[in-house]
XYZ file of C-alpha atoms in Angstrom:
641
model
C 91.476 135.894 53.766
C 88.367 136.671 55.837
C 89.832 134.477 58.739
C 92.580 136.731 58.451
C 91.343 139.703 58.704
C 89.522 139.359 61.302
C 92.309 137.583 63.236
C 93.948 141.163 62.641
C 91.071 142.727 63.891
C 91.306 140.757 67.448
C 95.256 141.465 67.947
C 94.571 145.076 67.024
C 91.906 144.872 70.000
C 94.209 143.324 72.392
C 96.938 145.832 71.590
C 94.622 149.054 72.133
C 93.539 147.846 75.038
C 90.119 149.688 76.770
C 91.787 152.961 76.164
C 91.599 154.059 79.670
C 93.854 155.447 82.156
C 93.607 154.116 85.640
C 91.772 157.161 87.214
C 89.715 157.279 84.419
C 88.477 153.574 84.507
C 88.030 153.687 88.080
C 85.811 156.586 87.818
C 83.993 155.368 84.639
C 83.189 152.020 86.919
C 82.230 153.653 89.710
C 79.302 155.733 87.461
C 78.098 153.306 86.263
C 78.063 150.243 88.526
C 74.965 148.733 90.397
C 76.207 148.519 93.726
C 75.536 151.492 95.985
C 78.603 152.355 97.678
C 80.747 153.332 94.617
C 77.747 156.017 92.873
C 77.911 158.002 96.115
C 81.815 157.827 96.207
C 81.945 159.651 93.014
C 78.454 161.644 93.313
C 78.873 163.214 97.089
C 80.436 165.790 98.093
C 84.202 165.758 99.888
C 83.197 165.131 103.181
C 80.431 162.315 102.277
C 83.307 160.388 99.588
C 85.118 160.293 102.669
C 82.351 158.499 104.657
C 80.890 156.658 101.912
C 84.728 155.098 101.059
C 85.184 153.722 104.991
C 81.601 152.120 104.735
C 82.139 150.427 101.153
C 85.437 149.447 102.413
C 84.452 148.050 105.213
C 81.185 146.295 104.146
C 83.719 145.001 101.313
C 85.734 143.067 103.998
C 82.774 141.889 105.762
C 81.769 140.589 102.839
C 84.740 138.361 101.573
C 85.316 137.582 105.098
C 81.593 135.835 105.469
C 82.272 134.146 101.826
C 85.763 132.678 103.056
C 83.957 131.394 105.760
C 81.117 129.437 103.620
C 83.599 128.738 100.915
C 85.866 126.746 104.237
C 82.643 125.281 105.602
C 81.664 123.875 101.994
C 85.125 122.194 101.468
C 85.481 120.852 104.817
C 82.958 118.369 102.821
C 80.901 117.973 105.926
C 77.790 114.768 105.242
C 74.502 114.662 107.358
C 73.155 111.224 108.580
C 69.648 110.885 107.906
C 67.659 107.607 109.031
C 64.703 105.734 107.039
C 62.720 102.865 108.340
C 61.363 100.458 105.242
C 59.059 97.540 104.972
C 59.508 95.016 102.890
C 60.486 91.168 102.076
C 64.034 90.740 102.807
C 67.052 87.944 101.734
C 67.520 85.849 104.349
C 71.200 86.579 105.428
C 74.255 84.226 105.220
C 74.877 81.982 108.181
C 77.728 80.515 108.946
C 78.318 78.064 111.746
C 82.207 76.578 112.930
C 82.758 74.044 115.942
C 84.577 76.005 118.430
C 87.561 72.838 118.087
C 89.193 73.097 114.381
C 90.377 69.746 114.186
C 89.068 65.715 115.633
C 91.838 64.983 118.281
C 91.959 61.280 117.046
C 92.843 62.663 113.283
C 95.258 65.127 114.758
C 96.902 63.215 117.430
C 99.923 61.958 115.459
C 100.968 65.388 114.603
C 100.498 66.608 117.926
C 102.312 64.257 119.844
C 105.665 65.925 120.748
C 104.103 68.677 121.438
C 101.638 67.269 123.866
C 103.890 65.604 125.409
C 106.161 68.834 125.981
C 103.011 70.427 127.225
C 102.373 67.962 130.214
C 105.804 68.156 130.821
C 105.473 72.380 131.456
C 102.732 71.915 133.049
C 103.996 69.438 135.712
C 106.944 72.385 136.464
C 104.246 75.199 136.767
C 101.944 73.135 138.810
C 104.774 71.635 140.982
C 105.577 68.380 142.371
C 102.510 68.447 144.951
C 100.018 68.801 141.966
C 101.711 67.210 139.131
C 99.696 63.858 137.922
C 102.818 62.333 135.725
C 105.207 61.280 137.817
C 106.884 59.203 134.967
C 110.116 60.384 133.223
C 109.954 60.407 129.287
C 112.766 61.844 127.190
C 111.060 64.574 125.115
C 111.549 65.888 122.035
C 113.060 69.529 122.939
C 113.636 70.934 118.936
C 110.584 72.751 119.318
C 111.312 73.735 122.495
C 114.621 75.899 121.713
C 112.937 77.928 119.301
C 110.405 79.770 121.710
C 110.956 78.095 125.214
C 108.418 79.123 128.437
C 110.244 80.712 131.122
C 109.783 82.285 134.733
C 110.366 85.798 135.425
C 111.346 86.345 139.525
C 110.039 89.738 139.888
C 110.689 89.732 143.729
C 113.440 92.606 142.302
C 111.574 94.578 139.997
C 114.440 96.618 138.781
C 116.496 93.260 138.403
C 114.425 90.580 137.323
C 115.662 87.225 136.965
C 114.950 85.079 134.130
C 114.784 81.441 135.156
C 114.526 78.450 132.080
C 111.602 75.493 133.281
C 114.230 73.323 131.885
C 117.188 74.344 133.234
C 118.381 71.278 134.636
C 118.235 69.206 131.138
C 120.732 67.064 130.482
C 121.624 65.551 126.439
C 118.487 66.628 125.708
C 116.513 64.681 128.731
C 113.986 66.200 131.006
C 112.020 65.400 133.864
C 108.579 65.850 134.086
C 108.399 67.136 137.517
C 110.829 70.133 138.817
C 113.870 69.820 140.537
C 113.861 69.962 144.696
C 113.236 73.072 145.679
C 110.908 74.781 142.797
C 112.736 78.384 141.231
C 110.112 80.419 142.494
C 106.387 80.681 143.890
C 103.698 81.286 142.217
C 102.671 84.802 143.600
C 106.812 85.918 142.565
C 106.794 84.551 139.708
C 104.921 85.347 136.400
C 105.587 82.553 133.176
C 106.478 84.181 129.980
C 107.521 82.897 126.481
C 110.983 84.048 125.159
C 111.508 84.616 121.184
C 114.799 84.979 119.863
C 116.378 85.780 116.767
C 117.845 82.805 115.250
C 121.673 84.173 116.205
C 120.379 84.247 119.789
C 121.449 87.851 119.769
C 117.917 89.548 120.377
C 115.346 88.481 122.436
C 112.340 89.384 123.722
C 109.846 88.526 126.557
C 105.622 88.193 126.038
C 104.545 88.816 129.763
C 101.544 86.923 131.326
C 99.343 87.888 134.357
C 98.315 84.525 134.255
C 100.350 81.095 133.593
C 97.175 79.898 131.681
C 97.251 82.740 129.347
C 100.734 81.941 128.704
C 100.658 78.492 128.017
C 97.651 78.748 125.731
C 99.002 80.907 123.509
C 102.481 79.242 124.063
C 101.058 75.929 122.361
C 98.907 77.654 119.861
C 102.243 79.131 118.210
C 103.696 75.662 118.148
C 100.766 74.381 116.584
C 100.581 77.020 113.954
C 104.051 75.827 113.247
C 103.072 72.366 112.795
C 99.327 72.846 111.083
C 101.153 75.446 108.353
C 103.005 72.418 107.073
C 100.498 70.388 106.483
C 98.510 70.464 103.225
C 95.055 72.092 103.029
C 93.088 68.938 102.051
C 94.707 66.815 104.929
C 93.735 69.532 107.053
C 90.510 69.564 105.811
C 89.821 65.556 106.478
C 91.044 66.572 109.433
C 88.145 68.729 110.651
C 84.182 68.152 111.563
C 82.256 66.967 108.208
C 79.653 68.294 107.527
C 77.422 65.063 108.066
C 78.245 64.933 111.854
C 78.084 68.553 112.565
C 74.784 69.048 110.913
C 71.855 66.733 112.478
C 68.971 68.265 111.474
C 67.502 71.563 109.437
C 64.469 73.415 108.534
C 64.136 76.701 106.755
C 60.914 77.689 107.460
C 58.742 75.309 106.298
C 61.185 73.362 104.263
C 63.146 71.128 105.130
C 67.222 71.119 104.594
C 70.241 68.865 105.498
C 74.245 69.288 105.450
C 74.049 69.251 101.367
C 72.219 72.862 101.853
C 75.574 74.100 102.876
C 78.894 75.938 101.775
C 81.803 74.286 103.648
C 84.848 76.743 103.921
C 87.981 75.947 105.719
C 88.864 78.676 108.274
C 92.714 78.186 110.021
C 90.928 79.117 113.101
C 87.490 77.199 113.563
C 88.560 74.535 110.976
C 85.635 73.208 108.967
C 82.780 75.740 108.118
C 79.571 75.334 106.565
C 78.203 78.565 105.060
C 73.759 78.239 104.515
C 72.277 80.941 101.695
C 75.914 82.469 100.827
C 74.524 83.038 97.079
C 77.182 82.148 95.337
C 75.882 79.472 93.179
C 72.193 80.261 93.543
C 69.725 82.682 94.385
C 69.650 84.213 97.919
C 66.542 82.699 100.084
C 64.005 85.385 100.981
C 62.109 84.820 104.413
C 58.466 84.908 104.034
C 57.604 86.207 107.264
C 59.093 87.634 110.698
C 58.955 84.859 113.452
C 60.712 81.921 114.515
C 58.333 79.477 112.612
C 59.897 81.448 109.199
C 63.663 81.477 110.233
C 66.547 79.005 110.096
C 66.432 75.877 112.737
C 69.718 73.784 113.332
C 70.790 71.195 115.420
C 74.302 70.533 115.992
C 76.660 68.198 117.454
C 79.768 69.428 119.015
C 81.071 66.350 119.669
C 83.055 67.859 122.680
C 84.506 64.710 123.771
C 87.079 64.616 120.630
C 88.342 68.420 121.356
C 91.486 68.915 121.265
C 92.622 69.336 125.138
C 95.023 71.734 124.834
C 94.416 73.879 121.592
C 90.825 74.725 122.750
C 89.103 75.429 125.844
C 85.757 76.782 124.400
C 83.047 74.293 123.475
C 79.734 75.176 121.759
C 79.461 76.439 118.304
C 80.665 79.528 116.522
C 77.847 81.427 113.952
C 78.027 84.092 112.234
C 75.344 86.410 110.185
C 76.733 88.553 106.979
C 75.879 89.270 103.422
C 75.933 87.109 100.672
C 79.176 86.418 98.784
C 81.113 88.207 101.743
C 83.915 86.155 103.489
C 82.874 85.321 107.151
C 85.300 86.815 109.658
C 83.610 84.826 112.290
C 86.310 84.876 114.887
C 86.562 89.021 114.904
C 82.441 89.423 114.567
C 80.965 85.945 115.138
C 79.016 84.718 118.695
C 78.843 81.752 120.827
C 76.084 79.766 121.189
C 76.089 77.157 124.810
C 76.436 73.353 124.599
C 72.933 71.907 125.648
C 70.840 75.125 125.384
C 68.398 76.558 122.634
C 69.650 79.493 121.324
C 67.013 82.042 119.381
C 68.907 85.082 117.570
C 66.387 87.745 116.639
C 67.402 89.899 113.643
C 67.312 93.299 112.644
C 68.815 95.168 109.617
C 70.679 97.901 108.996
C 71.768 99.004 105.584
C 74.438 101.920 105.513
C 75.359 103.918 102.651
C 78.003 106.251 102.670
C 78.743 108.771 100.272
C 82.348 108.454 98.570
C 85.194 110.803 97.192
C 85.271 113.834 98.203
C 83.426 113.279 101.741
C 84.340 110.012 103.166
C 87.510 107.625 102.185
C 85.296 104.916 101.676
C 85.125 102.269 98.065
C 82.726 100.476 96.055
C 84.584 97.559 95.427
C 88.032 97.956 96.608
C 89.965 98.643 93.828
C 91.068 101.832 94.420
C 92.794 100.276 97.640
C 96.586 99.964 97.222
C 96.139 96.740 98.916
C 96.395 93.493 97.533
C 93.419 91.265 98.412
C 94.153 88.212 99.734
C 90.260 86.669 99.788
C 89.482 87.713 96.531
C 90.127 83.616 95.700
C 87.373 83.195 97.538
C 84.677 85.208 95.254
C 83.948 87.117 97.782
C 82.648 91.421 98.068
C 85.370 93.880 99.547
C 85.691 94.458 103.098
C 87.780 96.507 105.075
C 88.209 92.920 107.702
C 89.769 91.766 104.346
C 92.262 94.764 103.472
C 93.333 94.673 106.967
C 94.587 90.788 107.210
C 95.822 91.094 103.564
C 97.688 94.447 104.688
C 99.422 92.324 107.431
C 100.263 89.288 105.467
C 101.998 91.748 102.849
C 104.002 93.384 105.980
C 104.643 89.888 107.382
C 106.151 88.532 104.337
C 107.938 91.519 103.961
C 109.705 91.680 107.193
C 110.018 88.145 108.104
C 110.004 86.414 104.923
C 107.140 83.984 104.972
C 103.171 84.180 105.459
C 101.251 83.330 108.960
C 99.429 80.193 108.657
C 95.571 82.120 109.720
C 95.999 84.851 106.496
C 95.668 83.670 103.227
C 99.023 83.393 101.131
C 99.984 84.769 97.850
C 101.376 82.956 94.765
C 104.646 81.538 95.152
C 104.752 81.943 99.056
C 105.570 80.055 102.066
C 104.110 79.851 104.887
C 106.555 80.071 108.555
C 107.921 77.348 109.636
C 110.483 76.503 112.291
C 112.582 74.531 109.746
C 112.757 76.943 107.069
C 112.108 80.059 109.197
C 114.051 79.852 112.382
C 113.407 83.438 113.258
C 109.331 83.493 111.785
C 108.243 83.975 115.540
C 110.253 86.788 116.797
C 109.444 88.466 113.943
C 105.812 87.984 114.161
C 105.767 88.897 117.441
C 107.276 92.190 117.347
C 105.217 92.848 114.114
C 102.016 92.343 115.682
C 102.285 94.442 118.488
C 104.142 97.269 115.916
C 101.721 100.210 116.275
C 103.191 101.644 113.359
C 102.148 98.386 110.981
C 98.837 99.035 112.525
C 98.722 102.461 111.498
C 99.668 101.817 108.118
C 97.136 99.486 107.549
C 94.620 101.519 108.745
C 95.409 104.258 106.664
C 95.420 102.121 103.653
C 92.403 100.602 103.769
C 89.072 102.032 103.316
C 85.362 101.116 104.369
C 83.230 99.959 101.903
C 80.348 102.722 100.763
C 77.717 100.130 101.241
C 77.152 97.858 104.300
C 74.548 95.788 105.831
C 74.475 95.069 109.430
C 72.643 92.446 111.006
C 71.362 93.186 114.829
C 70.909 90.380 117.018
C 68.921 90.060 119.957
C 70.320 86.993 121.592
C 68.278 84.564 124.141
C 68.744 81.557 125.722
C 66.843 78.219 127.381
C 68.228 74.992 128.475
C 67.631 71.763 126.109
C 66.239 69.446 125.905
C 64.403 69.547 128.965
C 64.729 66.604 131.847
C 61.204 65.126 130.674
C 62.129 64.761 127.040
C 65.685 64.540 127.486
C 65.484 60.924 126.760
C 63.626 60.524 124.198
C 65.699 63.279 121.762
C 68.383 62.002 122.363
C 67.261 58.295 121.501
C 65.800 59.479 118.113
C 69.058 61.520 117.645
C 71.334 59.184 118.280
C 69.243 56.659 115.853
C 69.291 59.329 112.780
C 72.825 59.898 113.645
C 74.735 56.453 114.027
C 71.883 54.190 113.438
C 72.129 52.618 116.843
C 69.179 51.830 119.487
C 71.499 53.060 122.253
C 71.830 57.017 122.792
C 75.301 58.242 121.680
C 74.589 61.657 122.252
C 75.126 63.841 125.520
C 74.068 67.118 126.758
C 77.336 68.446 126.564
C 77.542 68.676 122.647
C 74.210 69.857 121.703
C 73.164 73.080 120.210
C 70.000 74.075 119.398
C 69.997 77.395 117.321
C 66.462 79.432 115.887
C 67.601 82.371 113.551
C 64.707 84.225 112.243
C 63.920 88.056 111.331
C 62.045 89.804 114.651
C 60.111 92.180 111.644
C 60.427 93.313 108.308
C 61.463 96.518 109.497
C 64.779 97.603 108.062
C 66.344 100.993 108.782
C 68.828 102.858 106.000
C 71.192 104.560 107.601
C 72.247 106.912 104.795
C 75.229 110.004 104.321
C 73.734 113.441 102.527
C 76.060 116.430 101.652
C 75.173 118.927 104.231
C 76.211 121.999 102.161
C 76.089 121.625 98.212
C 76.586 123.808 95.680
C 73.347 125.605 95.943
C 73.708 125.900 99.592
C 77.006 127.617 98.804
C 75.697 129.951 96.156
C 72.620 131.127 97.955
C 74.680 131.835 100.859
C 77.051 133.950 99.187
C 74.408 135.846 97.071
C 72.768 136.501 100.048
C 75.739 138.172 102.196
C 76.490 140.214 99.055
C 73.108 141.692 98.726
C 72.859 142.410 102.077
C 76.228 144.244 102.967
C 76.845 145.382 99.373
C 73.149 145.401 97.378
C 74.573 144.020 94.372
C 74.119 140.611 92.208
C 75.842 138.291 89.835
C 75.805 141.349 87.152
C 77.620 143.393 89.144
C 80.263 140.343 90.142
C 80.605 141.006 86.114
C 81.131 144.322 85.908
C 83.782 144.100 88.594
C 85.750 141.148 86.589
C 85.424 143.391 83.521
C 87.265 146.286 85.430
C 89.424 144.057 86.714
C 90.703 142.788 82.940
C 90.568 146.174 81.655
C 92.967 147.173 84.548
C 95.376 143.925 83.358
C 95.533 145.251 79.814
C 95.780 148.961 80.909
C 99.372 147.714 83.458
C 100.218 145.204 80.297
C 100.139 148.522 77.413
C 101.948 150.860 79.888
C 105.061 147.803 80.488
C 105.195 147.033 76.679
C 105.576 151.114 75.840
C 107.956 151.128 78.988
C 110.201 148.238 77.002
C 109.859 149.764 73.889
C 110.964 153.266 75.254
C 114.021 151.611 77.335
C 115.127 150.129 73.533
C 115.079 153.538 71.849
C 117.356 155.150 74.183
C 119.344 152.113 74.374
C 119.708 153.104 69.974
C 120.463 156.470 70.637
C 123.058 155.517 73.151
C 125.118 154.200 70.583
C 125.523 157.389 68.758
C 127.905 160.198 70.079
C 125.866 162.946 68.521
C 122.511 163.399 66.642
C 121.581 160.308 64.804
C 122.040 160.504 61.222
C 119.363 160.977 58.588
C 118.537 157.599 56.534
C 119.547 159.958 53.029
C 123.102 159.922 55.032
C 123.459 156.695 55.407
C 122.341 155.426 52.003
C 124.516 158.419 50.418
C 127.966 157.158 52.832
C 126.976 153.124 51.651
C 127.241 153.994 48.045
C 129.477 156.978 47.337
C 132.811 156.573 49.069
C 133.662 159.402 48.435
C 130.524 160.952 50.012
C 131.293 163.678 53.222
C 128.603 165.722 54.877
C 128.711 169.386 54.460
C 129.615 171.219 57.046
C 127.235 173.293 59.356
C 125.168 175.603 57.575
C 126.803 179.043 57.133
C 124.940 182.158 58.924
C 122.736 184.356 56.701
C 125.892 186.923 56.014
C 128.155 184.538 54.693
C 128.473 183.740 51.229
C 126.898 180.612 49.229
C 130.420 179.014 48.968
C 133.114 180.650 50.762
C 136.913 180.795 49.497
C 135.863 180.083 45.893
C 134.918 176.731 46.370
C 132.983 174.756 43.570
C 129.676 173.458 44.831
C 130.028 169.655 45.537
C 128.823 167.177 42.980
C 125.420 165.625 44.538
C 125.255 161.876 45.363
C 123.003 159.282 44.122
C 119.992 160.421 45.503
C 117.908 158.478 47.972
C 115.285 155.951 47.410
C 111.489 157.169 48.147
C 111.012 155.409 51.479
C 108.243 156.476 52.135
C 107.038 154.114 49.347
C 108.266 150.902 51.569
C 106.943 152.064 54.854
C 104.232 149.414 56.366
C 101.102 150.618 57.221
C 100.741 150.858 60.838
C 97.942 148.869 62.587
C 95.589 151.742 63.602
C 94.830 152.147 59.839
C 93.319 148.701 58.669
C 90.829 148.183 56.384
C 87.681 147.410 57.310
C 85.505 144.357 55.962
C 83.487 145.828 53.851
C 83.823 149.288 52.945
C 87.728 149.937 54.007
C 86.946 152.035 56.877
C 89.855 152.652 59.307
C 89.196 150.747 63.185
C-alpha cells in the first residue's frame, strides 16, 4: 500500500507540473541564476535590459559556436604519433631464404616440354631468320597455343592497327620454326602482345608490351601456371631445391646450425623455402649482442646451372626478415642478395602500435575482417598482405570460377586450368587490372594494430676472393658431394651475415590527441569566459528547460480536454440537462419537465391545475463522486499535497 501511495504521489507531481507560467519561469530563472547576463536583464533598467539582452545573446552564440567547434574537432578522432627509443635484448627475427628458380629444370623438364619447345619456336619468329639458331622444323604441339596465342601489333597506323598471328601460316597444326619470307613487320613497327579470348572467341583482349621480352616472359609464365596448377603439391615439392643442397653451411652466433634448423614452406613463386627462428614449434632465438659475430651466417648454393631457362631470369637468392609465426610474403617485401658476393644486412626495429576503433580501421587479429583468410592453414598472425590475396582469390573464384595457382585455395576448389577452364585467363586478366576489385579489397581489409618492421641496411663485397677462391671452394665442394674435385662455381654462391646493428629499437606509437578531458576543459573554459558560469548553472538551465516541457505538456492536455467538452455540449440543442432529469426521464415514463417558471404575478398553478405527482427522487451523487487528485492523503497524518 505504501508503494502505492507514493506511486500516487509521483503522477500527482507530474500532472501539476512546476506551477509556472512561461513569463513567470523565465523571470524566476533569470533571478536566480549564476550566470551574469540574465540578473542584469531582469535587474536594469529599460534601456540597460536592452543592452544587456544583445550581449547575453550574443556571447550565447559565441559560445555554442566555439563548443560545436571542439565537439567536431574531438570526433574527427584525430591520434598523435609519438616516438620512443628502447634498449633491450631482442628475438632474433624470422628469416626466410627462396632460390630465385622454383623448380630443378631436370625434375621439371618433362612437364615443360611442349611448352619449351613452343617457346623456341616464338622466339625464332621475333628474332627472325638472320638470328634464329633452330633452323630445324618440328611439328609442335599448338593446344596451348590457341588458348592465349602471342601476336604482333603493326602500329605504323595508329588509328588502324593491324593485328598479325606469329603463326599465321600453320598448316594441320604444323609450324615452322623460322618465319615465312618476308617477316610481317620490323621490329621498331611492331610491338608483340598476348591475345586472351573468351572461350566463344567472341571477346578478346590485347596485353601490350614495350618490349618483346616483357611479353614473352610473362607469356610463358601463364602457360606454366597452367601446367604447375595441375600438378600435386608434394610432386611439386620434390620438385624444388631441398633443403640439404641449398643450405651448405650455418652459424647463429656462436652456435652452430645446419638445414634441420629450418622451416621449409612451399611458395608457388620461389618454390622451396626454408624459414630459420619462425617460432612455431619452439621458442624464438634472442641475439645476445649487436654485431655480425652475434647474427645469422649462411652459405648457399644456387645451383644456377639447373635454372629453368625460360621461367626465370634472376639468379641469387631471395630472403626475407618478418615476425615470428607471420607468413613470408617474400616476393612483395623480400630482397636479393648477388651470386658470388657476401652480403651483410644490418637491422633495425621498429615496433608500431596503432590505436583501434574509433580512430584508425585497423584489427588485432583479423576477425573482424569480412574476409576469409586464406593462410590461416598455415598458423600464421593476420596481415593485411594476407586479406588482400585472400580478397582476390574470393573475387577470382567468383568471377571466373576457379582459384589462381600463386593464392591459396579454399575447400572444395579448383584451381584454373586450360582443360577445365577454357576462359580462366581472360578472366584473370581483366580481373587483375579491375581497379574496382582493387578498391574493394582495399576497403575490406584492415592493418593490423600492431606491427614490427625490420630496417635493413644492405652492403655488399665480392666472394670469395681470387687468393682463397680455391681453396673454399675445394672444402665446399668436399662437404657438399664428397668429391676431391671442386663442383662449385662462383656463379651460385651466396654468402649472407644478418645481425642486429644495436639494441636500439624505436616504438612508433598512436595517442588520442583530444580525449575526453581535453574536450571538457575546453568547453568549461569558453563558458566561463564568454558567459561566467559552471556545470551548476548548465543545471539550472536543463531544469528550466524540463519545467518549460511540462509547462507546454499541461497547457496541450487542458487544450484536449477543453476541445472534448465542447465537442459534449455540441450534441445538445439547448442547455444540457440536469443529472436529477435524466435519472427522473430513465425511470418514470411518464416523467415531463415543468415548464418555465411562471413570473412572480402569476399564480402557483394556473387554470386549476393539480400540482404534479413528484418522481422517484434522485440518488445522493454526491455520495459516489471520486475524490479528485489535489486532495490525497498524506503518509502519515492525512494532510492534503
Amino acid at each position: 500500500m505504501h508503494v502505492k501511495k507514493y506511486l500516487l504521489k509521483g503522477l500527482h507531481r507530474l500532472q501539476k507540473g512546476p506551477g509556472y507560467t512561461y513569463k513567470e519561469l523565465l523571470v524566476w530563472y533569470c533571478d536566480n541564476t549564476n550566470t551574469h547576463g540574465p540578473k542584469r536583464i531582469i535587474c536594469e533598467g529599460p534601456k540597460k535590459k536592452a543592452m544587456w539582452f544583445v550581449l547575453t545573446l550574443l556571447f550565447t552564440s559565441l559560445v555554442c559556436w566555439q563548443w560545436g567547434l571542439f565537439i567536431k574537432t574531438y570526433l574527427n578522432w584525430e591520434v598523435s604519433v609519438s616516438l620512443s627509443i628502447g634498449f633491450k635484448t631482442m628475438d632474433f627475427p624470422a628469416v626466410t631464404i627462396c632460390n630465385a628458380s622454383p623448380f630443378q629444370y631436370s625434375k621439371v623438364q618433362h612437364l615443360l616440354k611442349d611448352l619449351d619447345e613452343l617457346m623456341e619456336a616464338v622466339l625464332g619468329r621475333i628474332l627472325g631468320p638472320e638470328l634464329s639458331q633452330v633452323n630445324a622444323t618440328r611439328a609442335l604441339n599448338l593446344s596451348i597455343w590457341h588458348h592465349t596465342p602471342l601476336v604482333f601489333i603493326n602500329e605504323q597506323n595508329p588509328h588502324h592497327p593491324v593485328v598479325l598471328d606469329l603463326f599465321e601460316d600453320n598448316v594441320n597444326g604444323s609450324a615452322s620454326s623460322s618465319p615465312a619470307p618476308g617477316r610481317p613487320c620490323s621490329a621498331h613497327r611492331c610491338k608483340v602482345a598476348i591475345r586472351l579470348c573468351s572461350h566463344n572467341g567472341t571477346t578478346c583482349t590485347f596485353r601490350n608490351f614495350s618490349s618483346a621480352t616483357q611479353a614473352v616472359t610473362e607469356w610463358y609464365s601463364l602457360q606454366a601456371t597452367n601446367i604447375f596448377a595441375q600438378v600435386p603439391n608434394q610432386e611439386l615439392v620434390a620438385m624444388g631445391y631441398p633443403a640439404e643442397r641449398l643450405i651448405l653451411a650455418c652459424l647463429f652466433g656462436a652456435e652452430p646450425c645446419n638445414y634441420r634448423n629450418f622451416t621449409p614452406i612451399f611458395h608457388p613463386d620461389y618454390g622451396n623455402c626454408y624459414i630459420f627462428n619462425w617460432g612455431m614449434t619452439e621458442k624464438a632465438l634472442p641475439s645476445a649482442n649487436p654485431g655480425t659475430e652475434f647474427g645469422l651466417k649462411l652459405i648457399l648454393d644456387m645451383g644456377q646451372e639447373d635454372y629453368v631457362p625460360f621461367l626465370t631470369s634472376t639468379a641469387g637468392a631471395r630472403l626475407m626478415l618478418h615476425e615470428q609465426r607471420s607468413y613470408p610474403f617474400i616476393k612483395e617485401e623480400g630482397i636479393y642478395a648477388m651470386a658470388g658476393m657476401e652480403t651483410s644486412i644490418g637491422v633495425l626495429v621498429d615496433k608500431l602500435q596503432r590505436k583501434g576503433e574509433p580512430y584508425s580501421q585497423c584489427t588485432k587479429n583479423g576477425s573482424d575482417v569480412p574476409i576469409q583468410n586464406l593462410y590461416s592453414n598455415y598458423n600464421t598472425t593476420y596481415s593485411i598482405q594476407a586479406c588482400i590475396r585472400s580478397c582476390f582469390q574470393e573475387h577470382m573464384i567468383r568471377e571466373c570460377g576457379c582459384g589462381h595457382y600463386l593464392y591459396p585455395l579454399p575447400r572444395k576448389r579448383k584451381y584454373c586450368s586450360n582443360q577445365e577452364f577454357p576462359d580462366w585467363a581472360h578472366c584473370y586478366s581483366a580481373l587483375r587490372i579491375s581497379m574496382a576489385q582493387r578498391e574493394t579489397c582495399i576497403y575490406a581489409c584492415k592493418e593490423s594494430c600492431n606491427d614490427t618492421q625490420y630496417k635493413m641496411t644492405i652492403s655488399m663485397a665480392v666472394w670469395p676472393s681470387e687468393a682463397s677462391e680455391d681453396w673454399i671452394f675445394h672444402v665446399l665442394s668436399q662437404e657438399r658431394d664428397q668429391s676431391s674435385n671442386i663442383t662449385l662455381s662462383r656463379k651460385g654462391i651466396v654468402k649472407l651475415n644478418i645481425y642486429f646493428q644495436e639494441f636500439n629499437y624505436r616504438t612508433i606509437e598512436e595517442s588520442a590527441a583530444n580525449n575526453i578531458v581535453w574536450l571538457l576543459s575546453n568547453l568549461g573554459g569558453q563558458f566561463g569566459f564568454w558567459m561566467g558560469g559552471s556545470v551548476l548553472c548548465l543545471i539550472e538551465f536543463g531544469e528550466i528547460i524540463i519545467d518549460f516541457v511540462w509547462i507546454t505538456i499541461i497547457k496541450l492536455v487542458a487544450l484536449a480536454k477543453s476541445v472534448r467538452q465542447k465537442r459534449a455540449l455540441a450534441r445538445y440543442d439547448g442547455p444540457p440537462p440536469t443529472v436529477a432529469e435524466l435519472v427522473e426521464a430513465h425511470t418514470n415514463f411518464g416523467f415531463q419537465p415543468d415548464p418555465a417558471t411562471p413570473g412572480p404575478d402569476a399564480g402557483a398553478y394556473p387554470h386549476e391545475q393539480n400540482p404534479p405527482i413528484p418522481g422517484t427522487p434522485p440518488p445522493n451523487y454526491d455520495s459516489l463522486r471520486l475524490q479528485p487528485l489535489d486532495v490525497i492523503e498524506s503518509d502519515s497524518d492525512g494532510d492534503a499535497i
